[in-house]
């Protein structure tokens, strides 16, 4: 075989390889039909998280919610939830939509469900004797029953369940509620100047219930002469469930209103701090609110 | 050019093409990173429907449930719930999960989008 022939064979080999590659990458690429959630487009991942959080709000199954979030392949699911919650708030989504995300982020951070699982008056579609309040009860693993049998037509809306549930809340249960009621007023119990160059001009909030547990999801309104900002506690669970912050501007007076309970604090402004060299810089403020 | 050489060139071309296909389909296939939910594997899609059902038990928001199910494709929302119920019955889902799916199915069967209500 001549040298020329060898060259022709190599060229033919390369040409064939190129054609094969073009066919497999461009004309007929591998098509995914069994994708996993980590491959979802970013906006669909956001939707997926919203549904996970909404599901968690219903069943309070933190293990399952964590497993579902892991499917999305986020390196830090808690940070991702918090970031998404803030993005949604910034885009004007109602807080009721965002709240489950914040709640899930908080609960993942602390490792347990912060709200006790409360039964909802779900109409038992055709299994009136099925347990409605404890979806993880071991007895429910018995799936041999035929769920579509014996549908009694009048048991769809057992409104009488509403009455006992409201009565239960009126019954004294001193050790059951981890947080104060949403309507309990917050009072300012601490106002500190933070002289830390890293927290310059940052107004920090910590909101606690009567047992000094931090409370997420509390709306705070900051107003000043040129505008207003609204935000919620709990969107930075790494800093605390009842934490929120706001960046101030120098020479501006701020008024604070805690929406829940109506606490009002006026005349907050950036403090002046001095570093060890005698140079002045703008400090931060830490406001601590607590329910009675 | 001899016939032997022509055969060798054609064989080389075919071998190269085969190698190219193997490389493009097996070794380094096109990687999809921005897929839509309708391409999810069946168990993930079912879990998505189940999550929607669980959320519906909490908020009774048919509109939101239908919107969530619409992410799975353009078919009628109840069709996804029916598939999920079949899957649930075959795969030993808990009674509570089946009940949630049935509740969602009822809601989706009676759900009418707001646009249809506008005269």
Tab-separated table of C-alpha atoms in Angstrom:
chain	number	residue	atom	x	y	z
A	1	UNK	CA	0.000	0.000	0.000
A	2	UNK	CA	1.414	3.317	-1.020
A	3	UNK	CA	1.755	6.335	1.188
A	4	UNK	CA	-0.884	8.049	-0.906
A	5	UNK	CA	-3.369	5.265	-0.241
A	6	UNK	CA	-2.785	5.465	3.520
A	7	UNK	CA	-3.468	9.195	3.401
A	8	UNK	CA	-6.688	8.608	1.487
A	9	UNK	CA	-7.838	6.045	4.040
A	10	UNK	CA	-7.116	8.394	6.939
A	11	UNK	CA	-8.989	11.208	5.221
A	12	UNK	CA	-11.942	8.905	4.531
A	13	UNK	CA	-11.910	7.819	8.169
A	14	UNK	CA	-11.968	11.436	9.349
A	15	UNK	CA	-14.676	12.378	6.871
A	16	UNK	CA	-16.802	9.448	8.024
A	17	UNK	CA	-16.254	10.400	11.658
A	18	UNK	CA	-17.330	13.952	10.927
A	19	UNK	CA	-20.448	12.783	9.132
A	20	UNK	CA	-21.328	10.432	11.964
A	21	UNK	CA	-20.848	13.178	14.520
A	22	UNK	CA	-22.955	15.631	12.543
A	23	UNK	CA	-25.737	13.081	12.299
A	24	UNK	CA	-25.658	12.165	15.974
A	25	UNK	CA	-25.367	15.703	17.305
A	26	UNK	CA	-27.359	17.738	14.820
A	27	UNK	CA	-29.699	15.604	12.764
A	28	UNK	CA	-30.687	12.977	15.266
A	29	UNK	CA	-29.460	13.808	18.751
A	30	UNK	CA	-30.286	11.686	21.765
A	31	UNK	CA	-33.738	12.725	22.953
A	32	UNK	CA	-34.569	12.690	26.608
A	33	UNK	CA	-37.930	11.281	27.515
A	34	UNK	CA	-37.173	10.268	31.076
A	35	UNK	CA	-35.520	13.349	32.423
A	36	UNK	CA	-35.070	14.016	36.101
A	37	UNK	CA	-36.018	17.320	37.753
A	38	UNK	CA	-32.420	18.521	37.951
A	39	UNK	CA	-32.500	18.990	34.172
A	40	UNK	CA	-35.519	21.272	34.261
A	41	UNK	CA	-35.259	24.776	32.951
A	42	UNK	CA	-34.742	27.385	35.662
A	43	UNK	CA	-38.277	28.742	35.568
A	44	UNK	CA	-39.722	25.255	35.796
A	45	UNK	CA	-37.437	24.526	38.728
A	46	UNK	CA	-38.922	27.581	40.409
A	47	UNK	CA	-42.411	26.238	39.796
A	48	UNK	CA	-41.317	22.859	41.103
A	49	UNK	CA	-40.086	24.448	44.330
A	50	UNK	CA	-43.353	26.320	44.750
A	51	UNK	CA	-45.282	23.064	44.447
A	52	UNK	CA	-42.932	21.306	46.867
A	53	UNK	CA	-43.428	24.109	49.377
A	54	UNK	CA	-47.199	24.115	48.890
A	55	UNK	CA	-47.261	20.373	49.397
A	56	UNK	CA	-45.125	20.732	52.504
A	57	UNK	CA	-47.511	23.353	53.850
A	58	UNK	CA	-50.206	20.710	53.621
A	59	UNK	CA	-48.451	17.642	54.982
A	60	UNK	CA	-45.567	19.074	57.081
A	61	UNK	CA	-43.425	16.160	55.938
A	62	UNK	CA	-39.997	17.722	56.099
A	63	UNK	CA	-38.109	14.568	55.111
A	64	UNK	CA	-40.138	14.211	51.990
A	65	UNK	CA	-39.856	17.877	51.112
A	66	UNK	CA	-36.091	17.666	51.513
A	67	UNK	CA	-35.922	14.589	49.294
A	68	UNK	CA	-37.995	16.326	46.667
A	69	UNK	CA	-35.820	19.407	46.763
A	70	UNK	CA	-32.733	17.251	46.397
A	71	UNK	CA	-34.101	16.054	43.072
A	72	UNK	CA	-33.545	19.548	41.724
A	73	UNK	CA	-29.821	19.182	42.253
A	74	UNK	CA	-29.342	22.498	44.046
A	75	UNK	CA	-26.099	22.670	45.961
A	76	UNK	CA	-27.842	24.571	48.762
A	77	UNK	CA	-31.606	24.021	48.674
A	78	UNK	CA	-32.239	26.374	51.606
A	79	UNK	CA	-30.376	29.248	49.981
A	80	UNK	CA	-32.137	28.528	46.719
A	81	UNK	CA	-35.544	28.607	48.409
A	82	UNK	CA	-34.722	31.863	50.166
A	83	UNK	CA	-33.390	33.431	46.992
A	84	UNK	CA	-36.475	32.392	45.064
A	85	UNK	CA	-38.744	33.748	47.783
A	86	UNK	CA	-36.991	37.089	47.608
A	87	UNK	CA	-37.136	37.110	43.813
A	88	UNK	CA	-40.856	36.422	43.915
A	89	UNK	CA	-41.475	39.153	46.464
A	90	UNK	CA	-39.427	41.576	44.433
A	91	UNK	CA	-41.486	40.751	41.361
A	92	UNK	CA	-44.676	41.564	43.213
A	93	UNK	CA	-45.950	38.077	43.971
A	94	UNK	CA	-48.397	38.080	46.897
A	95	UNK	CA	-46.918	37.039	50.187
A	96	UNK	CA	-49.401	34.211	50.526
A	97	UNK	CA	-47.710	32.589	47.535
A	98	UNK	CA	-44.237	33.196	48.862
A	99	UNK	CA	-44.876	32.291	52.455
A	100	UNK	CA	-44.716	28.483	51.982
A	101	UNK	CA	-41.260	28.857	50.453
A	102	UNK	CA	-40.052	30.905	53.386
A	103	UNK	CA	-41.610	28.463	55.806
A	104	UNK	CA	-39.973	25.500	54.143
A	105	UNK	CA	-36.598	27.239	54.056
A	106	UNK	CA	-36.913	28.035	57.731
A	107	UNK	CA	-37.955	24.527	58.676
A	108	UNK	CA	-35.148	22.966	56.650
A	109	UNK	CA	-32.740	25.266	58.387
A	110	UNK	CA	-33.943	24.390	61.866
A	111	UNK	CA	-34.587	20.757	61.049
A	112	UNK	CA	-38.178	20.449	62.210
A	113	UNK	CA	-41.618	21.673	61.265
A	114	UNK	CA	-42.226	25.015	62.892
A	115	UNK	CA	-45.966	24.829	62.577
A	116	UNK	CA	-47.876	21.938	64.087
A	117	UNK	CA	-49.767	19.952	61.528
A	118	UNK	CA	-53.343	21.124	61.643
A	119	UNK	CA	-56.058	19.099	60.128
A	120	UNK	CA	-58.030	20.623	57.343
A	121	UNK	CA	-61.663	19.873	56.708
A	122	UNK	CA	-60.946	17.867	53.589
A	123	UNK	CA	-64.037	16.253	52.221
A	124	UNK	CA	-63.330	12.540	52.165
A	125	UNK	CA	-64.193	11.862	48.586
A	126	UNK	CA	-65.421	8.334	48.883
A	127	UNK	CA	-63.735	6.934	51.902
A	128	UNK	CA	-65.411	8.677	54.797
A	129	UNK	CA	-63.742	6.502	57.370
A	130	UNK	CA	-60.255	7.128	56.025
A	131	UNK	CA	-58.012	9.058	58.376
A	132	UNK	CA	-57.811	12.635	57.211
A	133	UNK	CA	-55.473	14.235	59.662
A	134	UNK	CA	-52.430	12.005	59.774
A	135	UNK	CA	-51.144	11.208	56.312
A	136	UNK	CA	-48.131	9.368	57.656
A	137	UNK	CA	-49.967	7.051	59.990
A	138	UNK	CA	-48.660	3.493	59.640
A	139	UNK	CA	-52.149	2.141	59.204
A	140	UNK	CA	-52.435	3.993	55.938
A	141	UNK	CA	-49.957	1.686	54.323
A	142	UNK	CA	-52.745	-0.815	54.073
A	143	UNK	CA	-53.733	-0.100	50.534
A	144	UNK	CA	-55.596	-3.284	49.890
A	145	UNK	CA	-58.924	-1.555	50.369
A	146	UNK	CA	-60.683	-0.649	47.210
A	147	UNK	CA	-60.879	3.122	47.393
A	148	UNK	CA	-63.711	3.453	44.960
A	149	UNK	CA	-66.142	1.256	46.808
A	150	UNK	CA	-69.248	2.287	48.725
A	151	UNK	CA	-69.440	5.972	47.978
A	152	UNK	CA	-72.064	7.389	50.316
A	153	UNK	CA	-73.371	10.478	48.598
A	154	UNK	CA	-73.996	12.632	51.630
A	155	UNK	CA	-70.649	12.558	53.386
A	156	UNK	CA	-68.706	14.795	51.057
A	157	UNK	CA	-68.895	17.884	53.156
A	158	UNK	CA	-68.873	17.085	56.792
A	159	UNK	CA	-69.098	20.588	58.037
A	160	UNK	CA	-69.365	19.446	61.583
A	161	UNK	CA	-65.611	18.928	61.509
A	162	UNK	CA	-65.155	22.643	61.421
A	163	UNK	CA	-66.728	23.015	64.812
A	164	UNK	CA	-64.491	20.677	66.782
A	165	UNK	CA	-61.393	22.084	65.129
A	166	UNK	CA	-62.282	25.592	66.226
A	167	UNK	CA	-63.172	24.311	69.656
A	168	UNK	CA	-59.803	22.646	69.894
A	169	UNK	CA	-58.044	25.915	69.439
A	170	UNK	CA	-60.087	27.389	72.250
A	171	UNK	CA	-59.123	24.568	74.586
A	172	UNK	CA	-56.153	25.497	76.758
A	173	UNK	CA	-53.069	23.658	75.460
A	174	UNK	CA	-50.210	25.530	77.024
A	175	UNK	CA	-47.371	23.450	75.660
A	176	UNK	CA	-48.521	23.029	72.090
A	177	UNK	CA	-48.184	26.345	70.325
A	178	UNK	CA	-44.550	27.183	69.629
A	179	UNK	CA	-45.280	30.709	68.490
A	180	UNK	CA	-47.575	33.402	69.680
A	181	UNK	CA	-50.728	34.113	67.804
A	182	UNK	CA	-50.304	36.134	64.665
A	183	UNK	CA	-52.202	39.044	66.106
A	184	UNK	CA	-50.144	39.498	69.250
A	185	UNK	CA	-48.456	42.886	69.200
A	186	UNK	CA	-44.696	43.188	68.953
A	187	UNK	CA	-42.983	45.686	71.161
A	188	UNK	CA	-39.533	47.159	70.732
A	189	UNK	CA	-37.402	45.608	73.460
A	190	UNK	CA	-33.955	46.535	72.211
A	191	UNK	CA	-32.304	49.138	70.030
A	192	UNK	CA	-28.550	48.845	69.621
A	193	UNK	CA	-26.004	50.639	67.551
A	194	UNK	CA	-23.827	48.193	65.648
A	195	UNK	CA	-20.351	49.544	65.051
A	196	UNK	CA	-19.120	47.000	62.557
A	197	UNK	CA	-17.756	48.220	59.220
A	198	UNK	CA	-19.189	45.083	57.648
A	199	UNK	CA	-22.707	46.065	58.717
A	200	UNK	CA	-22.446	49.705	57.793
A	201	UNK	CA	-25.850	51.366	57.327
A	202	UNK	CA	-27.679	48.073	57.819
A	203	UNK	CA	-30.831	48.172	59.869
A	204	UNK	CA	-31.316	44.705	61.321
A	205	UNK	CA	-34.516	43.335	62.779
A	206	UNK	CA	-35.046	40.380	65.048
A	207	UNK	CA	-38.614	39.480	65.890
A	208	UNK	CA	-39.338	37.016	68.655
A	209	UNK	CA	-42.414	35.563	70.224
A	210	UNK	CA	-43.092	35.482	73.939
A	211	UNK	CA	-40.754	32.530	74.376
A	212	UNK	CA	-37.940	34.234	72.547
A	213	UNK	CA	-38.334	31.997	69.504
A	214	UNK	CA	-37.716	33.940	66.342
A	215	UNK	CA	-40.821	34.469	64.223
A	216	UNK	CA	-40.656	34.233	60.426
A	217	UNK	CA	-43.105	35.748	57.990
A	218	UNK	CA	-43.758	39.014	59.827
A	219	UNK	CA	-44.198	41.981	57.539
A	220	UNK	CA	-42.184	45.088	58.277
A	221	UNK	CA	-42.775	48.454	56.640
A	222	UNK	CA	-39.990	51.015	56.576
A	223	UNK	CA	-40.931	54.507	55.470
A	224	UNK	CA	-38.836	57.572	54.901
A	225	UNK	CA	-39.422	60.936	53.324
A	226	UNK	CA	-38.856	59.646	49.811
A	227	UNK	CA	-40.404	56.251	49.883
A	228	UNK	CA	-41.405	53.027	51.527
A	229	UNK	CA	-40.176	49.457	51.559
A	230	UNK	CA	-41.886	46.309	52.730
A	231	UNK	CA	-40.260	43.039	53.571
A	232	UNK	CA	-40.658	40.000	55.773
A	233	UNK	CA	-38.689	38.205	58.400
A	234	UNK	CA	-37.351	34.732	57.732
A	235	UNK	CA	-35.963	35.117	54.246
A	236	UNK	CA	-32.416	34.739	55.494
A	237	UNK	CA	-32.806	31.687	57.687
A	238	UNK	CA	-29.068	31.355	57.979
A	239	UNK	CA	-29.205	34.544	60.056
A	240	UNK	CA	-32.272	33.565	62.036
A	241	UNK	CA	-35.887	32.741	61.379
A	242	UNK	CA	-37.049	36.098	62.676
A	243	UNK	CA	-34.315	38.089	61.010
A	244	UNK	CA	-34.700	40.773	58.379
A	245	UNK	CA	-32.549	43.678	57.317
A	246	UNK	CA	-32.695	46.869	55.366
A	247	UNK	CA	-29.954	49.116	54.033
A	248	UNK	CA	-30.294	52.725	55.152
A	249	UNK	CA	-28.953	55.873	53.614
A	250	UNK	CA	-27.086	58.498	55.546
A	251	UNK	CA	-28.949	61.579	56.740
A	252	UNK	CA	-32.329	59.931	56.317
A	253	UNK	CA	-34.887	59.419	59.033
A	254	UNK	CA	-36.795	56.160	58.998
A	255	UNK	CA	-40.036	55.093	60.605
A	256	UNK	CA	-40.661	51.429	61.247
A	257	UNK	CA	-43.985	49.685	61.436
A	258	UNK	CA	-44.433	46.039	62.286
A	259	UNK	CA	-47.628	45.133	60.494
A	260	UNK	CA	-48.571	42.345	62.885
A	261	UNK	CA	-49.681	44.012	66.061
A	262	UNK	CA	-49.022	47.475	64.770
A	263	UNK	CA	-45.803	48.317	66.609
A	264	UNK	CA	-44.394	51.637	65.454
A	265	UNK	CA	-40.893	53.006	65.940
A	266	UNK	CA	-40.059	56.474	64.702
A	267	UNK	CA	-36.919	58.429	64.087
A	268	UNK	CA	-34.386	55.753	63.263
A	269	UNK	CA	-31.292	57.067	61.535
A	270	UNK	CA	-27.798	55.883	60.714
A	271	UNK	CA	-25.479	56.183	63.698
A	272	UNK	CA	-21.917	57.434	63.446
A	273	UNK	CA	-19.200	55.099	64.681
A	274	UNK	CA	-15.498	55.658	65.136
A	275	UNK	CA	-12.845	53.121	64.242
A	276	UNK	CA	-9.654	52.620	66.345
A	277	UNK	CA	-7.837	55.164	64.190
A	278	UNK	CA	-10.387	57.813	64.969
A	279	UNK	CA	-12.024	57.782	61.561
A	280	UNK	CA	-15.776	58.028	61.481
A	281	UNK	CA	-18.014	55.687	59.550
A	282	UNK	CA	-21.690	54.911	59.330
A	283	UNK	CA	-22.789	52.190	61.700
A	284	UNK	CA	-25.804	49.923	61.742
A	285	UNK	CA	-28.820	49.501	63.958
A	286	UNK	CA	-30.240	46.368	65.530
A	287	UNK	CA	-33.881	46.527	66.519
A	288	UNK	CA	-35.303	43.681	68.567
A	289	UNK	CA	-39.047	43.207	68.859
A	290	UNK	CA	-40.811	40.753	71.046
A	291	UNK	CA	-44.362	39.633	71.588
A	292	UNK	CA	-45.614	39.623	75.178
B	1	UNK	CA	-6.847	4.133	-8.312
B	2	UNK	CA	-7.358	0.427	-7.999
B	3	UNK	CA	-10.575	-1.202	-6.932
B	4	UNK	CA	-8.802	-2.328	-3.802
B	5	UNK	CA	-8.071	1.246	-2.871
B	6	UNK	CA	-11.663	2.309	-3.501
B	7	UNK	CA	-12.938	-0.458	-1.241
B	8	UNK	CA	-10.455	0.579	1.437
B	9	UNK	CA	-11.612	4.193	1.237
B	10	UNK	CA	-15.297	3.251	1.450
B	11	UNK	CA	-14.590	0.947	4.382
B	12	UNK	CA	-12.664	3.732	6.116
B	13	UNK	CA	-15.532	6.129	5.512
B	14	UNK	CA	-18.020	3.655	6.985
B	15	UNK	CA	-15.782	2.937	9.961
B	16	UNK	CA	-15.319	6.664	10.602
B	17	UNK	CA	-19.062	7.237	10.413
B	18	UNK	CA	-19.680	4.396	12.850
B	19	UNK	CA	-17.125	5.820	15.258
B	20	UNK	CA	-18.699	9.258	14.893
B	21	UNK	CA	-22.143	7.889	15.710
B	22	UNK	CA	-20.864	6.012	18.737
B	23	UNK	CA	-19.126	9.123	19.981
B	24	UNK	CA	-22.127	11.360	19.363
B	25	UNK	CA	-24.795	9.054	20.742
B	26	UNK	CA	-23.014	7.155	23.491
B	27	UNK	CA	-19.762	8.726	24.611
B	28	UNK	CA	-20.648	12.404	24.363
B	29	UNK	CA	-24.336	12.758	23.579
B	30	UNK	CA	-26.040	16.110	23.298
B	31	UNK	CA	-26.796	17.173	26.839
B	32	UNK	CA	-30.172	18.704	27.524
B	33	UNK	CA	-30.198	20.972	30.547
B	34	UNK	CA	-33.333	23.004	30.028
B	35	UNK	CA	-35.999	20.391	29.664
B	36	UNK	CA	-39.687	20.985	30.207
B	37	UNK	CA	-41.718	19.066	32.806
B	38	UNK	CA	-43.485	16.992	30.160
B	39	UNK	CA	-40.180	15.213	29.604
B	40	UNK	CA	-39.890	14.130	33.221
B	41	UNK	CA	-39.777	10.445	33.955
B	42	UNK	CA	-43.148	8.991	34.838
B	43	UNK	CA	-42.528	8.647	38.573
B	44	UNK	CA	-41.400	12.264	38.802
B	45	UNK	CA	-44.477	13.412	36.918
B	46	UNK	CA	-46.689	11.361	39.217
B	47	UNK	CA	-44.962	12.856	42.245
B	48	UNK	CA	-45.583	16.309	40.814
B	49	UNK	CA	-49.285	15.498	40.499
B	50	UNK	CA	-49.261	14.149	44.050
B	51	UNK	CA	-47.657	17.331	45.339
B	52	UNK	CA	-50.315	19.323	43.533
B	53	UNK	CA	-52.978	17.152	45.151
B	54	UNK	CA	-51.465	17.621	48.592
B	55	UNK	CA	-51.284	21.363	48.080
B	56	UNK	CA	-54.881	21.388	46.900
B	57	UNK	CA	-55.942	19.759	50.146
B	58	UNK	CA	-54.511	22.756	51.933
B	59	UNK	CA	-55.706	25.642	49.798
B	60	UNK	CA	-58.610	24.266	47.715
B	61	UNK	CA	-57.412	26.483	44.912
B	62	UNK	CA	-58.559	24.779	41.720
B	63	UNK	CA	-57.084	27.522	39.598
B	64	UNK	CA	-53.626	27.052	41.084
B	65	UNK	CA	-53.890	23.273	40.831
B	66	UNK	CA	-54.904	23.438	37.173
B	67	UNK	CA	-52.088	25.863	36.457
B	68	UNK	CA	-49.594	23.521	38.099
B	69	UNK	CA	-50.856	20.509	36.201
B	70	UNK	CA	-50.648	22.486	32.979
B	71	UNK	CA	-46.877	22.490	33.401
B	72	UNK	CA	-46.943	18.800	32.575
B	73	UNK	CA	-48.316	19.364	29.105
B	74	UNK	CA	-51.255	20.500	27.082
B	75	UNK	CA	-53.625	17.654	27.921
B	76	UNK	CA	-56.640	18.215	30.159
B	77	UNK	CA	-55.580	18.547	33.825
B	78	UNK	CA	-57.746	15.654	34.946
B	79	UNK	CA	-55.975	13.290	32.559
B	80	UNK	CA	-52.759	13.706	34.553
B	81	UNK	CA	-54.618	13.003	37.765
B	82	UNK	CA	-56.240	9.910	36.284
B	83	UNK	CA	-52.810	8.619	35.244
B	84	UNK	CA	-51.475	9.386	38.692
B	85	UNK	CA	-54.352	7.535	40.336
B	86	UNK	CA	-53.734	4.486	38.183
B	87	UNK	CA	-50.061	4.610	39.041
B	88	UNK	CA	-50.854	5.130	42.718
B	89	UNK	CA	-53.134	2.105	42.833
B	90	UNK	CA	-50.516	-0.041	41.152
B	91	UNK	CA	-47.659	1.154	43.328
B	92	UNK	CA	-49.021	0.936	46.832
B	93	UNK	CA	-49.457	4.601	47.545
B	94	UNK	CA	-50.930	5.313	50.958
B	95	UNK	CA	-54.647	5.704	51.388
B	96	UNK	CA	-54.153	9.365	52.238
B	97	UNK	CA	-52.266	9.949	48.995
B	98	UNK	CA	-54.898	8.171	46.948
B	99	UNK	CA	-57.583	10.133	48.720
B	100	UNK	CA	-55.769	13.389	47.938
B	101	UNK	CA	-55.513	12.432	44.283
B	102	UNK	CA	-59.191	11.559	44.168
B	103	UNK	CA	-60.091	14.896	45.691
B	104	UNK	CA	-57.962	16.648	43.109
B	105	UNK	CA	-59.534	14.583	40.337
B	106	UNK	CA	-62.997	15.649	41.439
B	107	UNK	CA	-61.871	19.246	41.508
B	108	UNK	CA	-60.305	19.049	38.064
B	109	UNK	CA	-63.322	17.335	36.575
B	110	UNK	CA	-65.531	20.172	37.729
B	111	UNK	CA	-62.998	22.913	37.177
B	112	UNK	CA	-63.782	25.547	34.599
B	113	UNK	CA	-61.120	28.062	33.667
B	114	UNK	CA	-62.081	31.639	34.379
B	115	UNK	CA	-61.811	32.507	30.710
B	116	UNK	CA	-64.684	30.164	29.961
B	117	UNK	CA	-66.886	31.864	32.498
B	118	UNK	CA	-66.523	35.240	30.875
B	119	UNK	CA	-69.404	35.746	28.432
